[in-house]
Amino acid sequence: MTRWVRTAVALAAALGITGAAPLRPLDDGSAPSRVDALAAEFVAHRPGAGLAAAMPEPLPTLTEAREDGAWAVSFLRRLHAIAPESLTHNDWVTYAMLEYDAELMRDAVQFFWLDMPITPYASRLRGMRDAFAGLPVKTPDDRIAYLDALQRLAVTMASYEVRLRDQLHRGIVLPADELQIVVPYVRSFEATADANPYAVADARLTGVADADRAAFRADLDAAVHDVVNPAFERVAAFLDGPYREKARPEVGASQYPNGRAYYQYLIRRHTGLTLTPEQIHRIGLEEVARLEAALDQVRRDAGFQGTLEEFRTFLRTDRRFFARSSEEIGDRMMAAIRRIEPRVPEFFPITPKAPYGVRPLDAALAGSMTYGYYQVPGADDPSGYYRFNGSRPEERSTLMAEATIYHELVPGHHFQIALQMENDALDPYRRASFPTAFIEGWGEYASDLAGEMGMYVDPYQRAGRLAMDLFVSTRLVVDTGMNALGWSRAKAIEYMRAHTFETDLQIGTETLRYSADIPAQALAYKLGSRKIHELRERTREAMDGRFDLRAFHAHLLEYGAMPLGVLDGHAACFVHERHKQS
């Protein structure tokens, strides 16, 4: 989800989508500080920031990556000339986030060839397609710019082929199993007459003269037929031919030169922590054992007479946990949202103004994504949506539907992300910063919090939350296993079969996601939620009876997402401020 959210939010910010009035100011000072100036410089320089991130542009070259690394070294030198102790708390948060991001940019160049640009979760291709939906087409100049952008897709896709060929020469090739997903994914961007992903809806051309509209549609169809389709098909044919011949049976980052160091870098990038794969693996094993003991208690509470394994089989297979249609999946999720809405004011003093709902995934994405993603409010639609995978509902358990929608909408991603987008008190850098572990950690924390809000009263509702927690906890085991500890994908599949409630269909796409698409990203969910729970408990103990959960939630949400290391200091400031007021 996070890579998708990062691109979508950057696009929304670039399009000027703000929504609500600002929350309370976060800084007493009115003059721009040196930190403010550096944040503005970082936004201007950062590769992939703003609208340009989602529009057709060639992949960066190695020379450009080296230039970015050198720029980051210079940027850090200037940042470190500022004494952190001289800053307000809000400026310190910006300072610490800039340091984290610039260090990642500095270190990325050494792993340039290990980044896989074409996989479904990591690729920018989906974001590019969505970006076209946000381009204006009202004026003649708008429509010329739209057609020019389509023409640039040929150059963009040529850069993808060049990168893939260069990686191939270096022995860096996707696993053969991943190509079963990647090739159809690339071909899904080829337009057809009945499903053109770059089409412009009639509503967007309101007010355009009939003749101009017809001419634009003719030019658009020609560009798709003559430029867009051939560009994507050339890459797909290369992947399906010469590239596939060299594809590896093994999975995981460590199989590649410098792969172990790359995986450690990815852990830092996605979690903001310096834990080793071995440490994370142990945490996962301990969490799985704890959660399975809790599930056994639920079995007893439900009055189930069989063994824990028989209870698992029941939860996996009983038809009451499966929907008859995609619409029924969405209805179940929204019913859960309606139950939690009345309790929200007891736990949150601030909520976003943007409305929310659920929608099914586009058919082209259903085969490559296990569940779905949170779609941020946009220019054409101010609502935030959970885009769920409703394909083949007879094979998709709804056991975790409630826990999932609390993660995705209320009080999860929609609360956190929409509030950040609406918060004019945050500078552009902070408003468009979405560190994975905070975003996904908050989603998981929110799903847990729903239990405190009285949402998992029925044993099977609690089983659904435990099933989801087991799912994200097993990720710590299998992600590190496949990428650092020598596990085969078959071993990871068997582990997930034994300890989760996922179907083989879901386990199949998930294990490819961890091992070949976005390694280490899935670690962020559990590690992020653990950190928020840890900080909440630490804060409660430090405040000695004066802890206010609503205020704690506001403190986390008002300041926007931040890396987990920065979040530690931010939570400590909450305690300090509250003590000064007592």
CSV table of N, CA, C and O in Angstrom, one decimal, residues 328-379:
chain,number,residue,atom,x,y,z
A,328,GLU,N,-21.2,-7.9,-1.6
A,328,GLU,CA,-21.4,-8.3,-0.2
A,328,GLU,C,-20.1,-8.1,0.6
A,328,GLU,O,-20.2,-7.7,1.8
A,329,ILE,N,-18.9,-8.2,0.0
A,329,ILE,CA,-17.7,-7.9,0.7
A,329,ILE,C,-17.7,-6.5,1.2
A,329,ILE,O,-17.4,-6.1,2.3
A,330,GLY,N,-18.0,-5.6,0.2
A,330,GLY,CA,-18.0,-4.1,0.5
A,330,GLY,C,-19.1,-3.8,1.6
A,330,GLY,O,-18.8,-3.0,2.5
A,331,ASP,N,-20.2,-4.4,1.5
A,331,ASP,CA,-21.3,-4.2,2.4
A,331,ASP,C,-20.9,-4.6,3.8
A,331,ASP,O,-21.2,-3.9,4.8
A,332,ARG,N,-20.2,-5.7,4.0
A,332,ARG,CA,-19.8,-6.2,5.3
A,332,ARG,C,-18.8,-5.2,5.9
A,332,ARG,O,-18.8,-4.9,7.1
A,333,MET,N,-17.9,-4.6,5.1
A,333,MET,CA,-16.9,-3.7,5.5
A,333,MET,C,-17.6,-2.4,6.0
A,333,MET,O,-17.3,-1.9,7.1
A,334,MET,N,-18.5,-1.9,5.2
A,334,MET,CA,-19.2,-0.6,5.6
A,334,MET,C,-20.1,-0.8,6.8
A,334,MET,O,-20.3,0.1,7.6
A,335,ALA,N,-20.6,-2.0,7.0
A,335,ALA,CA,-21.4,-2.2,8.2
A,335,ALA,C,-20.6,-2.1,9.4
A,335,ALA,O,-21.0,-1.6,10.5
A,336,ALA,N,-19.3,-2.6,9.3
A,336,ALA,CA,-18.4,-2.5,10.4
A,336,ALA,C,-18.0,-1.0,10.7
A,336,ALA,O,-17.9,-0.6,11.9
A,337,ILE,N,-17.9,-0.2,9.7
A,337,ILE,CA,-17.6,1.2,9.8
A,337,ILE,C,-18.8,1.9,10.5
A,337,ILE,O,-18.5,2.7,11.4
A,338,ARG,N,-20.0,1.6,10.2
A,338,ARG,CA,-21.1,2.2,10.8
A,338,ARG,C,-21.2,1.9,12.3
A,338,ARG,O,-21.7,2.7,13.1
A,339,ARG,N,-20.7,0.7,12.7
A,339,ARG,CA,-20.7,0.3,14.1
A,339,ARG,C,-19.7,1.2,14.9
A,339,ARG,O,-19.9,1.5,16.1
A,340,ILE,N,-18.5,1.5,14.3
A,340,ILE,CA,-17.5,2.1,15.1
A,340,ILE,C,-17.7,3.6,15.1
A,340,ILE,O,-17.2,4.3,16.0
A,341,GLU,N,-18.4,4.2,14.1
A,341,GLU,CA,-18.5,5.7,14.0
A,341,GLU,C,-19.0,6.3,15.3
A,341,GLU,O,-18.4,7.4,15.7
A,342,PRO,N,-20.0,5.8,16.0
A,342,PRO,CA,-20.5,6.5,17.2
A,342,PRO,C,-19.4,6.6,18.3
A,342,PRO,O,-19.5,7.4,19.2
A,343,ARG,N,-18.4,5.7,18.3
A,343,ARG,CA,-17.4,5.6,19.4
A,343,ARG,C,-16.2,6.5,19.1
A,343,ARG,O,-15.4,6.8,20.0
A,344,VAL,N,-16.1,7.0,17.9
A,344,VAL,CA,-14.9,7.8,17.5
A,344,VAL,C,-14.6,9.0,18.4
A,344,VAL,O,-13.5,9.2,18.9
A,345,PRO,N,-15.6,9.8,18.8
A,345,PRO,CA,-15.3,11.0,19.6
A,345,PRO,C,-14.7,10.7,21.0
A,345,PRO,O,-14.0,11.5,21.6
A,346,GLU,N,-15.0,9.5,21.5
A,346,GLU,CA,-14.4,9.1,22.8
A,346,GLU,C,-12.9,8.9,22.7
A,346,GLU,O,-12.2,8.9,23.7
A,347,PHE,N,-12.4,8.7,21.5
A,347,PHE,CA,-11.0,8.3,21.4
A,347,PHE,C,-10.2,9.3,20.5
A,347,PHE,O,-9.0,9.3,20.6
A,348,PHE,N,-10.9,10.2,19.8
A,348,PHE,CA,-10.2,11.1,18.9
A,348,PHE,C,-10.8,12.5,18.9
A,348,PHE,O,-12.0,12.7,18.6
A,349,PRO,N,-10.1,13.5,19.3
A,349,PRO,CA,-10.6,14.9,19.3
A,349,PRO,C,-10.6,15.5,18.0
A,349,PRO,O,-11.2,16.6,17.8
A,350,ILE,N,-9.8,15.0,17.0
A,350,ILE,CA,-9.8,15.5,15.7
A,350,ILE,C,-10.1,14.4,14.7
A,350,ILE,O,-9.6,13.3,14.9
A,351,THR,N,-10.8,14.7,13.6
A,351,THR,CA,-11.1,13.8,12.6
A,351,THR,C,-11.0,14.5,11.2
A,351,THR,O,-11.2,15.7,11.2
A,352,PRO,N,-10.8,13.8,10.1
A,352,PRO,CA,-10.7,14.5,8.8
A,352,PRO,C,-12.1,14.9,8.3
A,352,PRO,O,-13.1,14.3,8.7
A,353,LYS,N,-12.1,15.9,7.5
A,353,LYS,CA,-13.3,16.3,6.8
A,353,LYS,C,-13.7,15.5,5.6
A,353,LYS,O,-14.9,15.4,5.2
A,354,ALA,N,-12.7,14.9,5.0
A,354,ALA,CA,-13.0,14.1,3.8
A,354,ALA,C,-13.9,12.9,4.1
A,354,ALA,O,-13.6,12.1,5.0
A,355,PRO,N,-14.9,12.7,3.3
A,355,PRO,CA,-15.7,11.5,3.5
A,355,PRO,C,-15.0,10.2,3.0
A,355,PRO,O,-13.9,10.3,2.5
A,356,TYR,N,-15.6,9.1,3.2
A,356,TYR,CA,-14.9,7.8,3.0
A,356,TYR,C,-15.9,6.7,2.5
A,356,TYR,O,-17.1,6.8,2.7
A,357,GLY,N,-15.3,5.7,2.0
A,357,GLY,CA,-16.2,4.5,1.5
A,357,GLY,C,-15.3,3.4,1.0
A,357,GLY,O,-14.1,3.4,1.2
A,358,VAL,N,-15.9,2.4,0.3
A,358,VAL,CA,-15.2,1.3,-0.2
A,358,VAL,C,-15.6,1.2,-1.7
A,358,VAL,O,-16.7,1.5,-2.1
A,359,ARG,N,-14.6,0.7,-2.5
A,359,ARG,CA,-14.9,0.4,-3.9
A,359,ARG,C,-14.0,-0.8,-4.3
A,359,ARG,O,-12.9,-1.0,-3.7
A,360,PRO,N,-14.5,-1.6,-5.2
A,360,PRO,CA,-13.6,-2.8,-5.6
A,360,PRO,C,-12.5,-2.3,-6.5
A,360,PRO,O,-12.5,-1.2,-7.1
A,361,LEU,N,-11.4,-3.1,-6.5
A,361,LEU,CA,-10.2,-2.9,-7.3
A,361,LEU,C,-10.6,-2.9,-8.8
A,361,LEU,O,-11.6,-3.6,-9.2
A,362,ASP,N,-9.9,-2.2,-9.6
A,362,ASP,CA,-10.0,-2.3,-11.0
A,362,ASP,C,-9.7,-3.8,-11.4
A,362,ASP,O,-8.8,-4.4,-10.8
A,363,ALA,N,-10.4,-4.3,-12.4
A,363,ALA,CA,-10.2,-5.7,-12.8
A,363,ALA,C,-8.7,-6.0,-13.2
A,363,ALA,O,-8.2,-7.1,-12.9
A,364,ALA,N,-8.1,-5.0,-13.8
A,364,ALA,CA,-6.7,-5.2,-14.2
A,364,ALA,C,-5.7,-5.4,-13.1
A,364,ALA,O,-4.6,-6.0,-13.2
A,365,LEU,N,-6.1,-5.0,-11.9
A,365,LEU,CA,-5.2,-5.1,-10.7
A,365,LEU,C,-5.5,-6.3,-9.8
A,365,LEU,O,-4.7,-6.7,-9.0
A,366,ALA,N,-6.7,-6.9,-10.0
A,366,ALA,CA,-7.2,-7.9,-9.1
A,366,ALA,C,-6.2,-9.1,-9.1
A,366,ALA,O,-6.1,-9.8,-8.0
A,367,GLY,N,-5.6,-9.4,-10.2
A,367,GLY,CA,-4.8,-10.6,-10.2
A,367,GLY,C,-3.4,-10.5,-9.6
A,367,GLY,O,-2.7,-11.5,-9.3
A,368,SER,N,-2.9,-9.2,-9.4
A,368,SER,CA,-1.6,-9.0,-8.9
A,368,SER,C,-1.5,-8.5,-7.4
A,368,SER,O,-0.5,-8.4,-6.9
A,369,MET,N,-2.7,-8.1,-6.9
A,369,MET,CA,-2.7,-7.6,-5.5
A,369,MET,C,-3.5,-8.5,-4.6
A,369,MET,O,-4.6,-8.9,-5.0
A,370,THR,N,-3.0,-8.8,-3.4
A,370,THR,CA,-3.7,-9.8,-2.5
A,370,THR,C,-5.0,-9.2,-2.0
A,370,THR,O,-6.0,-9.9,-2.0
A,371,TYR,N,-4.9,-8.0,-1.5
A,371,TYR,CA,-6.1,-7.4,-0.9
A,371,TYR,C,-6.5,-6.1,-1.6
A,371,TYR,O,-7.4,-6.1,-2.4
A,372,GLY,N,-5.8,-5.1,-1.4
A,372,GLY,CA,-6.2,-3.8,-2.0
A,372,GLY,C,-5.3,-2.7,-1.5
A,372,GLY,O,-4.2,-2.9,-1.0
A,373,TYR,N,-5.9,-1.5,-1.5
A,373,TYR,CA,-5.1,-0.3,-1.1
A,373,TYR,C,-6.0,0.8,-0.7
A,373,TYR,O,-7.2,0.9,-1.1
A,374,TYR,N,-5.5,1.8,0.1
A,374,TYR,CA,-6.3,3.0,0.4
A,374,TYR,C,-6.0,4.0,-0.7
A,374,TYR,O,-4.9,4.3,-0.9
A,375,GLN,N,-7.1,4.5,-1.3
A,375,GLN,CA,-7.0,5.5,-2.3
A,375,GLN,C,-7.3,6.9,-1.7
A,375,GLN,O,-8.4,7.1,-1.2
A,376,VAL,N,-6.4,7.8,-1.8
A,376,VAL,CA,-6.5,9.1,-1.1
A,376,VAL,C,-7.6,9.9,-1.8
A,376,VAL,O,-7.9,9.7,-3.0
A,377,PRO,N,-8.1,10.9,-1.1
A,377,PRO,CA,-9.0,11.9,-1.7
A,377,PRO,C,-8.3,12.6,-2.9
A,377,PRO,O,-7.1,12.9,-2.8
A,378,GLY,N,-9.1,12.8,-4.0
A,378,GLY,CA,-8.5,13.4,-5.2
A,378,GLY,C,-9.2,14.5,-5.7
A,378,GLY,O,-10.3,15.0,-5.1
A,379,ALA,N,-8.7,15.1,-6.8
A,379,ALA,CA,-9.4,16.3,-7.4
A,379,ALA,C,-10.8,16.0,-7.9
A,379,ALA,O,-11.7,16.8,-7.7
